[in-house]
Structures are given as C-alpha cells and as structure tokens.
mmCIF file of C-alpha atoms in Angstrom:
data_model
loop_
_atom_site.group_PDB
_atom_site.id
_atom_site.type_symbol
_atom_site.label_atom_id
_atom_site.label_comp_id
_atom_site.label_asym_id
_atom_site.label_seq_id
_atom_site.Cartn_x
_atom_site.Cartn_y
_atom_site.Cartn_z
ATOM 1 C CA MET O 1 29.463 -18.986 -5.958
ATOM 2 C CA SER O 2 27.453 -20.896 -3.320
ATOM 3 C CA VAL O 3 27.221 -20.359 0.542
ATOM 4 C CA PRO O 4 26.924 -22.856 3.436
ATOM 5 C CA VAL O 5 23.342 -24.070 4.408
ATOM 6 C CA ALA O 6 23.057 -24.039 7.947
ATOM 7 C CA THR O 7 19.778 -25.487 10.101
ATOM 8 C CA THR O 8 18.920 -23.785 13.459
ATOM 9 C CA GLY O 9 16.841 -26.976 14.969
ATOM 10 C CA THR O 10 13.902 -24.703 15.796
ATOM 11 C CA VAL O 11 10.352 -25.042 14.379
ATOM 12 C CA ALA O 12 9.142 -22.238 12.318
ATOM 13 C CA ALA O 13 6.002 -20.327 13.709
ATOM 14 C CA PRO O 14 3.200 -19.847 10.869
ATOM 15 C CA PRO O 15 4.071 -16.714 8.703
ATOM 16 C CA GLY O 16 2.419 -13.626 9.674
ATOM 17 C CA ALA O 17 2.238 -9.763 9.472
ATOM 18 C CA GLY O 18 2.333 -9.524 13.318
ATOM 19 C CA VAL O 19 5.564 -11.357 14.059
ATOM 20 C CA PRO O 20 7.787 -9.415 15.889
ATOM 21 C CA PRO O 21 11.745 -8.707 15.069
ATOM 22 C CA GLY O 22 13.694 -11.400 16.524
ATOM 23 C CA ALA O 23 10.980 -14.137 16.585
ATOM 24 C CA ASP O 24 12.067 -17.724 15.471
ATOM 25 C CA THR O 25 10.113 -17.258 12.098
ATOM 26 C CA PRO O 26 12.314 -17.682 9.147
ATOM 27 C CA ALA O 27 12.772 -14.386 6.986
ATOM 28 C CA LEU O 28 11.271 -15.782 4.107
ATOM 29 C CA ASP O 29 8.058 -16.623 6.026
ATOM 30 C CA LEU O 30 8.042 -13.764 7.940
ATOM 31 C CA ILE O 31 7.679 -11.390 4.755
ATOM 32 C CA THR O 32 5.672 -13.433 2.973
ATOM 33 C CA GLY O 33 2.901 -13.392 5.642
ATOM 34 C CA ARG O 34 3.325 -9.616 5.803
ATOM 35 C CA ALA O 35 2.550 -9.628 1.900
ATOM 36 C CA ARG O 36 -0.300 -11.929 2.421
ATOM 37 C CA THR O 37 -1.834 -9.513 4.959
ATOM 38 C CA GLY O 38 -1.788 -6.055 2.670
ATOM 39 C CA ALA O 39 1.336 -4.861 4.409
ATOM 40 C CA TYR O 40 3.054 -4.085 0.991
ATOM 41 C CA GLY O 41 0.186 -3.689 -1.615
ATOM 42 C CA PRO O 42 -2.227 -5.682 -3.481
ATOM 43 C CA ASP O 43 -3.299 -9.484 -2.782
ATOM 44 C CA PRO O 44 -0.635 -11.644 -4.329
ATOM 45 C CA ALA O 45 -3.620 -13.842 -5.279
ATOM 46 C CA SER O 46 -4.750 -11.162 -7.505
ATOM 47 C CA LEU O 47 -1.435 -11.083 -9.470
ATOM 48 C CA ARG O 48 -0.174 -13.369 -12.041
ATOM 49 C CA ILE O 49 3.182 -14.306 -13.581
ATOM 50 C CA ALA O 50 3.632 -13.934 -17.233
ATOM 51 C CA LEU O 51 7.217 -14.979 -17.897
ATOM 52 C CA ALA O 52 9.795 -17.221 -16.422
ATOM 53 C CA PHE O 53 13.289 -17.556 -17.573
ATOM 54 C CA THR O 54 16.643 -18.583 -16.162
ATOM 55 C CA THR O 55 20.210 -17.272 -16.851
ATOM 56 C CA ALA O 56 23.277 -18.997 -17.035
ATOM 57 C CA GLN O 57 26.544 -17.480 -16.873
ATOM 58 C CA ALA O 58 30.210 -18.843 -16.712
ATOM 59 C CA VAL O 59 32.870 -16.307 -16.184
ATOM 60 C CA ARG O 60 36.572 -16.072 -15.814
ATOM 61 C CA HIS O 61 38.011 -12.561 -15.582
ATOM 62 C CA THR O 62 41.169 -11.612 -17.403
ATOM 63 C CA GLY O 63 44.073 -11.874 -15.150
ATOM 64 C CA ARG O 64 42.177 -13.928 -12.581
ATOM 65 C CA ALA O 65 43.320 -17.759 -12.244
ATOM 66 C CA ARG O 66 39.873 -19.142 -11.172
ATOM 67 C CA GLY O 67 36.250 -18.643 -12.718
ATOM 68 C CA TYR O 68 32.663 -19.428 -11.771
ATOM 69 C CA ARG O 69 29.357 -20.262 -12.782
ATOM 70 C CA ASN O 70 25.950 -18.782 -11.910
ATOM 71 C CA GLU O 71 22.456 -19.717 -12.743
ATOM 72 C CA VAL O 72 19.375 -17.536 -11.873
ATOM 73 C CA LEU O 73 15.681 -18.294 -11.895
ATOM 74 C CA SER O 74 13.684 -15.157 -12.744
ATOM 75 C CA LEU O 75 9.929 -14.311 -12.793
ATOM 76 C CA ARG O 76 8.589 -11.199 -14.188
ATOM 77 C CA LEU O 77 5.806 -9.413 -12.843
ATOM 78 C CA ALA O 78 4.720 -6.216 -14.926
ATOM 79 C CA ALA O 79 7.789 -4.115 -14.931
ATOM 80 C CA ALA O 80 9.470 -5.801 -12.154
ATOM 81 C CA VAL O 81 11.644 -9.088 -12.281
ATOM 82 C CA GLY O 82 12.224 -11.238 -9.436
ATOM 83 C CA SER O 83 15.234 -13.308 -9.118
ATOM 84 C CA CYS O 84 16.941 -16.075 -7.016
ATOM 85 C CA ALA O 85 20.374 -17.789 -7.778
ATOM 86 C CA VAL O 86 20.537 -21.407 -7.798
ATOM 87 C CA GLU O 87 23.217 -24.025 -8.187
ATOM 88 C CA PRO O 88 23.637 -24.730 -11.689
ATOM 89 C CA GLY O 89 21.702 -27.650 -13.126
ATOM 90 C CA GLU O 90 19.602 -27.901 -10.072
ATOM 91 C CA LEU O 91 16.167 -26.829 -11.326
ATOM 92 C CA PRO O 92 14.152 -29.333 -13.061
ATOM 93 C CA ALA O 93 13.104 -28.461 -16.564
ATOM 94 C CA ASP O 94 9.303 -28.084 -15.860
ATOM 95 C CA THR O 95 9.993 -25.435 -13.524
ATOM 96 C CA LEU O 96 9.273 -22.524 -15.823
ATOM 97 C CA THR O 97 5.971 -23.993 -17.091
ATOM 98 C CA ASP O 98 5.037 -24.458 -13.234
ATOM 99 C CA CYS O 99 5.463 -20.644 -12.733
ATOM 100 C CA VAL O 100 3.647 -18.848 -15.852
ATOM 101 C CA GLY O 101 0.152 -18.373 -15.331
ATOM 102 C CA ALA O 102 0.405 -18.956 -11.851
ATOM 103 C CA THR O 103 -0.544 -16.388 -9.364
ATOM 104 C CA VAL O 104 2.053 -14.900 -6.896
ATOM 105 C CA ASP O 105 0.045 -16.404 -3.965
ATOM 106 C CA GLU O 106 0.135 -19.767 -5.552
ATOM 107 C CA LEU O 107 4.110 -19.376 -6.222
ATOM 108 C CA LEU O 108 4.615 -18.577 -2.601
ATOM 109 C CA ASP O 109 3.885 -21.913 -1.642
ATOM 110 C CA HIS O 110 5.736 -23.756 -4.324
ATOM 111 C CA PRO O 111 7.858 -26.599 -2.978
ATOM 112 C CA ARG O 112 10.930 -24.990 -4.432
ATOM 113 C CA THR O 113 12.365 -22.263 -2.410
ATOM 114 C CA ALA O 114 14.011 -20.558 -5.176
ATOM 115 C CA VAL O 115 10.688 -20.280 -6.798
ATOM 116 C CA ARG O 116 9.228 -18.558 -3.741
ATOM 117 C CA VAL O 117 12.178 -16.273 -3.370
ATOM 118 C CA ALA O 118 11.814 -15.246 -6.957
ATOM 119 C CA ALA O 119 7.806 -14.789 -6.758
ATOM 120 C CA LEU O 120 7.990 -12.724 -3.528
ATOM 121 C CA ASP O 121 11.083 -10.655 -5.008
ATOM 122 C CA ALA O 122 9.026 -9.878 -8.233
ATOM 123 C CA TYR O 123 5.878 -8.936 -6.003
ATOM 124 C CA LEU O 124 7.639 -6.801 -3.773
ATOM 125 C CA GLY O 125 9.802 -4.921 -6.781
ATOM 126 C CA HIS O 126 6.329 -4.403 -8.303
ATOM 127 C CA CYS O 127 4.683 -3.098 -5.239
ATOM 128 C CA ARG O 128 7.833 -1.499 -3.590
ATOM 129 C CA PRO O 129 10.104 -0.310 -6.471
ATOM 130 C CA HIS O 130 13.525 0.571 -5.708
ATOM 131 C CA GLY O 131 13.990 4.299 -5.209
ATOM 132 C CA ARG O 132 14.178 7.186 -3.091
ATOM 133 C CA ALA O 133 10.734 6.656 -1.490
ATOM 134 C CA GLU O 134 11.861 3.392 -0.291
ATOM 135 C CA GLY O 135 15.152 4.720 1.013
ATOM 136 C CA ALA O 136 17.660 3.560 -1.672
ATOM 137 C CA ARG O 137 20.409 5.768 -2.858
ATOM 138 C CA PRO O 138 21.249 4.785 -6.617
ATOM 139 C CA VAL O 139 24.844 4.215 -7.342
ATOM 140 C CA SER O 140 25.751 3.841 -10.865
ATOM 141 C CA LEU O 141 28.233 1.461 -11.995
ATOM 142 C CA PRO O 142 30.047 2.650 -14.988
ATOM 143 C CA ALA O 143 30.303 1.006 -18.451
ATOM 144 C CA GLY O 144 33.239 -1.211 -18.708
ATOM 145 C CA SER O 145 34.599 -4.821 -18.627
ATOM 146 C CA SER O 146 32.976 -7.405 -16.277
ATOM 147 C CA LEU O 147 36.055 -7.174 -14.206
ATOM 148 C CA ALA O 148 35.943 -3.646 -14.065
ATOM 149 C CA LYS O 149 32.134 -3.529 -13.133
ATOM 150 C CA SER O 150 32.734 -6.089 -10.588
ATOM 151 C CA ARG O 151 35.401 -4.154 -8.906
ATOM 152 C CA ALA O 152 33.197 -0.938 -8.875
ATOM 153 C CA ARG O 153 30.324 -2.884 -7.241
ATOM 154 C CA ALA O 154 32.524 -4.578 -4.593
ATOM 155 C CA ALA O 155 33.635 -0.744 -3.967
ATOM 156 C CA ALA O 156 30.222 0.135 -3.334
ATOM 157 C CA VAL O 157 29.311 -2.838 -1.181
ATOM 158 C CA VAL O 158 32.450 -2.710 0.995
ATOM 159 C CA GLY O 159 31.604 0.884 1.562
ATOM 160 C CA LEU O 160 28.361 -0.130 3.390
ATOM 161 C CA LEU O 161 30.583 -1.542 6.073
ATOM 162 C CA PRO O 162 31.530 0.405 9.346
ATOM 163 C CA LEU O 163 35.169 -0.293 8.439
ATOM 164 C CA ALA O 164 36.738 2.011 10.905
ATOM 165 C CA GLY O 165 35.447 -0.549 13.956
ATOM 166 C CA VAL O 166 35.969 -3.744 11.922
ATOM 167 C CA ARG O 167 38.798 -6.024 12.492
ATOM 168 C CA ARG O 168 37.641 -8.890 10.494
ATOM 169 C CA VAL O 169 34.646 -9.602 8.180
ATOM 170 C CA LEU O 170 33.089 -12.921 7.627
ATOM 171 C CA VAL O 171 32.194 -12.866 3.871
ATOM 172 C CA VAL O 172 29.526 -15.780 3.177
ATOM 173 C CA GLY O 173 29.565 -16.209 -0.538
ATOM 174 C CA VAL O 174 33.008 -15.634 -2.030
ATOM 175 C CA VAL O 175 33.335 -13.036 -4.585
ATOM 176 C CA ASN O 176 36.848 -12.244 -5.241
ATOM 177 C CA SER O 177 36.343 -8.767 -6.095
ATOM 178 C CA LEU O 178 35.097 -8.244 -2.384
ATOM 179 C CA LEU O 179 37.796 -9.828 -0.747
ATOM 180 C CA GLU O 180 40.205 -7.844 -2.897
ATOM 181 C CA GLU O 181 38.419 -4.504 -2.022
ATOM 182 C CA LEU O 182 38.634 -5.735 1.746
ATOM 183 C CA ARG O 183 42.437 -6.406 1.075
ATOM 184 C CA SER O 184 42.868 -2.915 -0.367
ATOM 185 C CA ARG O 185 41.444 -1.322 2.854
ATOM 186 C CA GLY O 186 43.695 -3.282 5.257
ATOM 187 C CA THR O 187 40.564 -5.166 6.705
ATOM 188 C CA GLY O 188 41.063 -8.985 7.584
ATOM 189 C CA TYR O 189 38.253 -11.458 6.548
ATOM 190 C CA VAL O 190 37.207 -15.243 6.543
ATOM 191 C CA PRO O 191 36.063 -16.279 3.361
ATOM 192 C CA CYS O 192 33.060 -19.167 3.348
ATOM 193 C CA ASP O 193 31.474 -20.932 0.661
ATOM 194 C CA LEU O 194 29.589 -24.377 0.764
ATOM 195 C CA LYS O 195 32.225 -25.414 -2.123
ATOM 196 C CA GLY O 196 35.086 -24.442 -0.253
ATOM 197 C CA GLY O 197 38.347 -24.566 -2.384
ATOM 198 C CA ALA O 198 40.768 -21.478 -2.306
ATOM 199 C CA THR O 199 40.441 -17.622 -3.044
ATOM 200 C CA GLU O 200 42.413 -15.925 -5.722
ATOM 201 C CA TRP O 201 45.137 -15.621 -3.299
ATOM 202 C CA ASP O 202 45.304 -19.246 -2.332
ATOM 203 C CA GLU O 203 43.462 -18.728 1.221
ATOM 204 C CA PRO O 204 41.259 -21.686 2.124
ATOM 205 C CA VAL O 205 37.589 -20.975 1.936
ATOM 206 C CA ARG O 206 35.590 -22.363 4.896
ATOM 207 C CA THR O 207 32.514 -24.199 4.360
ATOM 208 C CA ASP O 208 30.863 -23.625 7.914
ATOM 209 C CA ALA O 209 30.047 -20.040 8.226
ATOM 210 C CA LEU O 210 28.508 -20.420 11.716
ATOM 211 C CA ALA O 211 31.717 -21.916 13.259
ATOM 212 C CA HIS O 212 33.512 -18.576 12.586
ATOM 213 C CA LEU O 213 30.800 -15.872 13.630
ATOM 214 C CA ASP O 214 32.465 -15.192 16.961
ATOM 215 C CA ASP O 215 35.749 -14.609 15.188
ATOM 216 C CA CYS O 216 34.333 -11.692 13.374
ATOM 217 C CA ASP O 217 33.205 -8.159 13.839
ATOM 218 C CA ALA O 218 30.676 -7.810 10.695
ATOM 219 C CA VAL O 219 29.230 -10.145 8.231
ATOM 220 C CA LEU O 220 29.001 -9.541 4.498
ATOM 221 C CA ALA O 221 26.688 -11.943 3.019
ATOM 222 C CA SER O 222 25.318 -12.600 -0.364
ATOM 223 C CA GLY O 223 21.534 -12.712 -1.048
ATOM 224 C CA MET O 224 21.991 -16.403 -1.931
ATOM 225 C CA THR O 225 21.548 -17.176 1.745
ATOM 226 C CA LEU O 226 18.010 -16.226 1.340
ATOM 227 C CA GLY O 227 17.620 -18.979 -1.146
ATOM 228 C CA ASN O 228 19.532 -21.960 0.532
ATOM 229 C CA GLY O 229 18.122 -21.220 4.192
ATOM 230 C CA SER O 230 21.500 -19.965 5.880
ATOM 231 C CA LEU O 231 20.446 -16.221 6.210
ATOM 232 C CA ASP O 232 18.576 -16.959 9.450
ATOM 233 C CA PRO O 233 21.227 -17.737 11.844
ATOM 234 C CA LEU O 234 23.260 -14.788 10.499
ATOM 235 C CA LEU O 235 20.271 -12.630 11.436
ATOM 236 C CA ALA O 236 19.925 -14.291 14.657
ATOM 237 C CA HIS O 237 23.621 -13.812 15.490
ATOM 238 C CA ALA O 238 23.424 -10.084 14.276
ATOM 239 C CA ARG O 239 20.173 -9.390 16.354
ATOM 240 C CA ALA O 240 21.867 -11.022 19.302
ATOM 241 C CA THR O 241 25.198 -9.142 19.290
ATOM 242 C CA GLY O 242 24.525 -6.005 17.227
ATOM 243 C CA LYS O 243 27.197 -6.783 14.798
ATOM 244 C CA PRO O 244 27.049 -5.047 11.480
ATOM 245 C CA LEU O 245 25.228 -7.555 8.757
ATOM 246 C CA VAL O 246 25.606 -6.247 4.963
ATOM 247 C CA LEU O 247 24.021 -8.231 2.354
ATOM 248 C CA PHE O 248 24.715 -7.901 -1.235
ATOM 249 C CA ALA O 249 21.521 -8.874 -3.138
ATOM 250 C CA GLN O 250 20.956 -10.310 -6.521
ATOM 251 C CA THR O 251 18.806 -12.901 -5.165
ATOM 252 C CA GLY O 252 16.058 -11.267 -3.465
ATOM 253 C CA SER O 253 17.032 -7.751 -4.024
ATOM 254 C CA ALA O 254 13.530 -6.452 -3.088
ATOM 255 C CA VAL O 255 12.878 -8.640 -0.381
ATOM 256 C CA LEU O 256 16.006 -8.288 1.531
ATOM 257 C CA PRO O 257 15.807 -4.425 2.589
ATOM 258 C CA ARG O 258 12.603 -5.348 4.694
ATOM 259 C CA LEU O 259 14.830 -6.609 6.923
ATOM 260 C CA LEU O 260 16.768 -3.219 7.713
ATOM 261 C CA GLY O 261 16.525 -2.520 11.298
ATOM 262 C CA ASP O 262 15.820 -6.475 11.992
ATOM 263 C CA GLY O 263 19.312 -7.734 12.340
ATOM 264 C CA VAL O 264 20.313 -6.226 8.655
ATOM 265 C CA SER O 265 22.190 -3.072 8.672
ATOM 266 C CA ALA O 266 22.554 -2.483 4.946
ATOM 267 C CA VAL O 267 21.708 -4.176 1.553
ATOM 268 C CA SER O 268 23.167 -3.243 -1.734
ATOM 269 C CA ALA O 269 20.081 -4.392 -3.882
ATOM 270 C CA GLU O 270 20.719 -5.451 -7.580
ATOM 271 C CA PRO O 271 17.680 -6.232 -9.643
ATOM 272 C CA TYR O 272 17.631 -8.032 -12.874
ATOM 273 C CA PRO O 273 19.698 -7.457 -15.474
ATOM 274 C CA PHE O 274 22.851 -7.691 -13.220
ATOM 275 C CA PHE O 275 26.026 -6.010 -13.702
ATOM 276 C CA TRP O 276 27.551 -9.169 -15.513
ATOM 277 C CA LEU O 277 24.923 -8.920 -18.247
ATOM 278 C CA ASP O 278 25.410 -5.483 -19.523
ATOM 279 C CA GLY O 279 28.786 -3.709 -20.450
ATOM 280 C CA GLY O 280 26.840 -0.411 -20.084
ATOM 281 C CA PRO O 281 26.149 1.596 -17.038
ATOM 282 C CA THR O 282 23.817 -0.152 -14.680
ATOM 283 C CA VAL O 283 22.504 0.642 -11.111
ATOM 284 C CA LEU O 284 22.991 -0.503 -7.482
ATOM 285 C CA HIS O 285 20.488 0.560 -4.947
ATOM 286 C CA LEU O 286 22.082 1.104 -1.449
ATOM 287 C CA TYR O 287 20.279 0.972 1.751
ATOM 288 C CA GLY O 288 21.234 1.847 5.112
ATOM 289 C CA GLY O 289 24.995 1.331 5.809
ATOM 290 C CA ARG O 290 27.349 4.109 7.361
ATOM 291 C CA ALA O 291 26.425 6.978 4.662
ATOM 292 C CA GLY O 292 22.859 6.291 4.657
ATOM 293 C CA ARG O 293 19.804 7.236 7.072
ATOM 294 C CA GLY O 294 16.733 5.239 7.520
ATOM 295 C CA GLY O 295 15.760 2.402 5.263
ATOM 296 C CA ALA O 296 13.255 0.723 3.269
ATOM 297 C CA ARG O 297 9.733 0.876 5.050
ATOM 298 C CA ARG O 298 9.206 -2.697 5.844
#
C-alpha cells in the first residue's frame, strides 16, 4: 500500500510550539517543534534510541485475487516502539546503524523523513502512551486469520466516519478490507494510491488524491501520508471545509492524535506490533469520531 505524494508549493515556517492551527507549517514540523519546547514531556535530547529494526511483510489473503507488500521502520524507546512505513527496499542498509545510540533530538533532524517520523512516534509513545488518559478508547481485535483481523479493523476504522451524512469517501491508501466495509454499508468511495492499479472489484485506483477532494464528503487516509508528505494538503482541505478526516495509523500512531481538532476528526491508532503480525487478540486505540468525545491532549 502506498499513497500519493502531493506538494503545496508553500515555504514551511520554522517548527515551533506557538504555531496556531491552520498555519502553513507542515504537521510533522509542527509537532516536532512542540516536542522540542517541552509540550509533551522530557527534552528529546535527553533520550536515546537503543533499538532499530525493520519489518517486511507480503500477504495475499485467502479468497483475494491480489496481494501486497509492506515494510516498516521501527525505533524503540524504553517500552515504546515508533514506526513509519516505507516502500519495500527504500531504506539504505546503514539506516538502522544510523539510528541506534542516537538521541531522539538528533533523529528528528535526520535527512530521511521515515526516521524523523519513527523517532517522533517513539518519543510520543513513550511520553504520551495510548490510553484513556489521552482520550483513547481501546478496541480489541479478536484472534483469527489475517483476513478476519483485517475485516475487524476495517469495521472499527470505518465506524469513526459519520456515514449518515457522507455520500462518498476519498480513501487515500487502498486497503481492500476498508473498501469492502464501505461497500457493505452502501457508502461510495474513490480509491487513491500512488501505485494505481485496480481494487479487488476491478475499480480503477486513482493516483492523484487532491484531484478528487471536491468530489467527496469525507477523507479516510493512511498514516503513511505523514511519512510521504501528502498529509498536509488533506489537512488544509479539512480545515477549510470542515469535512471529516479520519486517519488509520500504524505509521505515526502516537503522532497523529495530536492533530485532533486541527483538521483531523478521528484516528485509529495501532502501534507495533500490528494486527498482521499476531494471530491472537490485538488492540486499536480509537480517538474522536462519532462515538467519541474529546481527543488526545495536543
């Protein structure tokens, strides 16, 4: 799964805690600036990453005509693991050795966005772990096959959308179980993914998400948008129009809840280990949405 990279043509302001919602500062820089000024906990320069690893996956669910591959960079900070999905084979071999022993603050300046995202995710997962104190609602995915768990996750994620008022959803980052769940509820959608191709139902997958924003009433986007730079125009559109923007996040699961109320209406946060790694019960942390109140403390 990959998602379209979009550019805004604007010059980003310096990261900082005082940048108000709606400013042009990219979301990753905005939250990084807040972390560096103590908004979430200890100085990132005082914490070091001890472990870095990648997880590669290939899957083709039973009964599905198409499969896909995933690769994820993860950094461990104490009990927390921060993650960012990348295109398979994208990371140089020395990326892991670059990360171990480095401070979080040093990695927040790393030239690779995936490292910056994973480091910030690990930091926030350590300082602000998912839980009711942060406004999260835990939802257990029952034990089962990878397809059964994928469908259970899809039901929880789609349930964050206010479907009663939504005619068509822009889905950025195609996951067939999410499309299947929307279909079962009679909701239209426009599937978008950088790789293009077709869905399980032979629908064309669009490669330019921004071109279809005005045709949809809500946006359902992967956390991968944070890692490839395509989240910011989606945020800008949601802020300007008030349309629901729901994020399903393995990438940046502890980062994206900081954007609730600032263009993001709900987040399904799924820290490592992800549902596809474990056949037993696993947990999603749901923020906001039609069934929730409030959200994570930003």
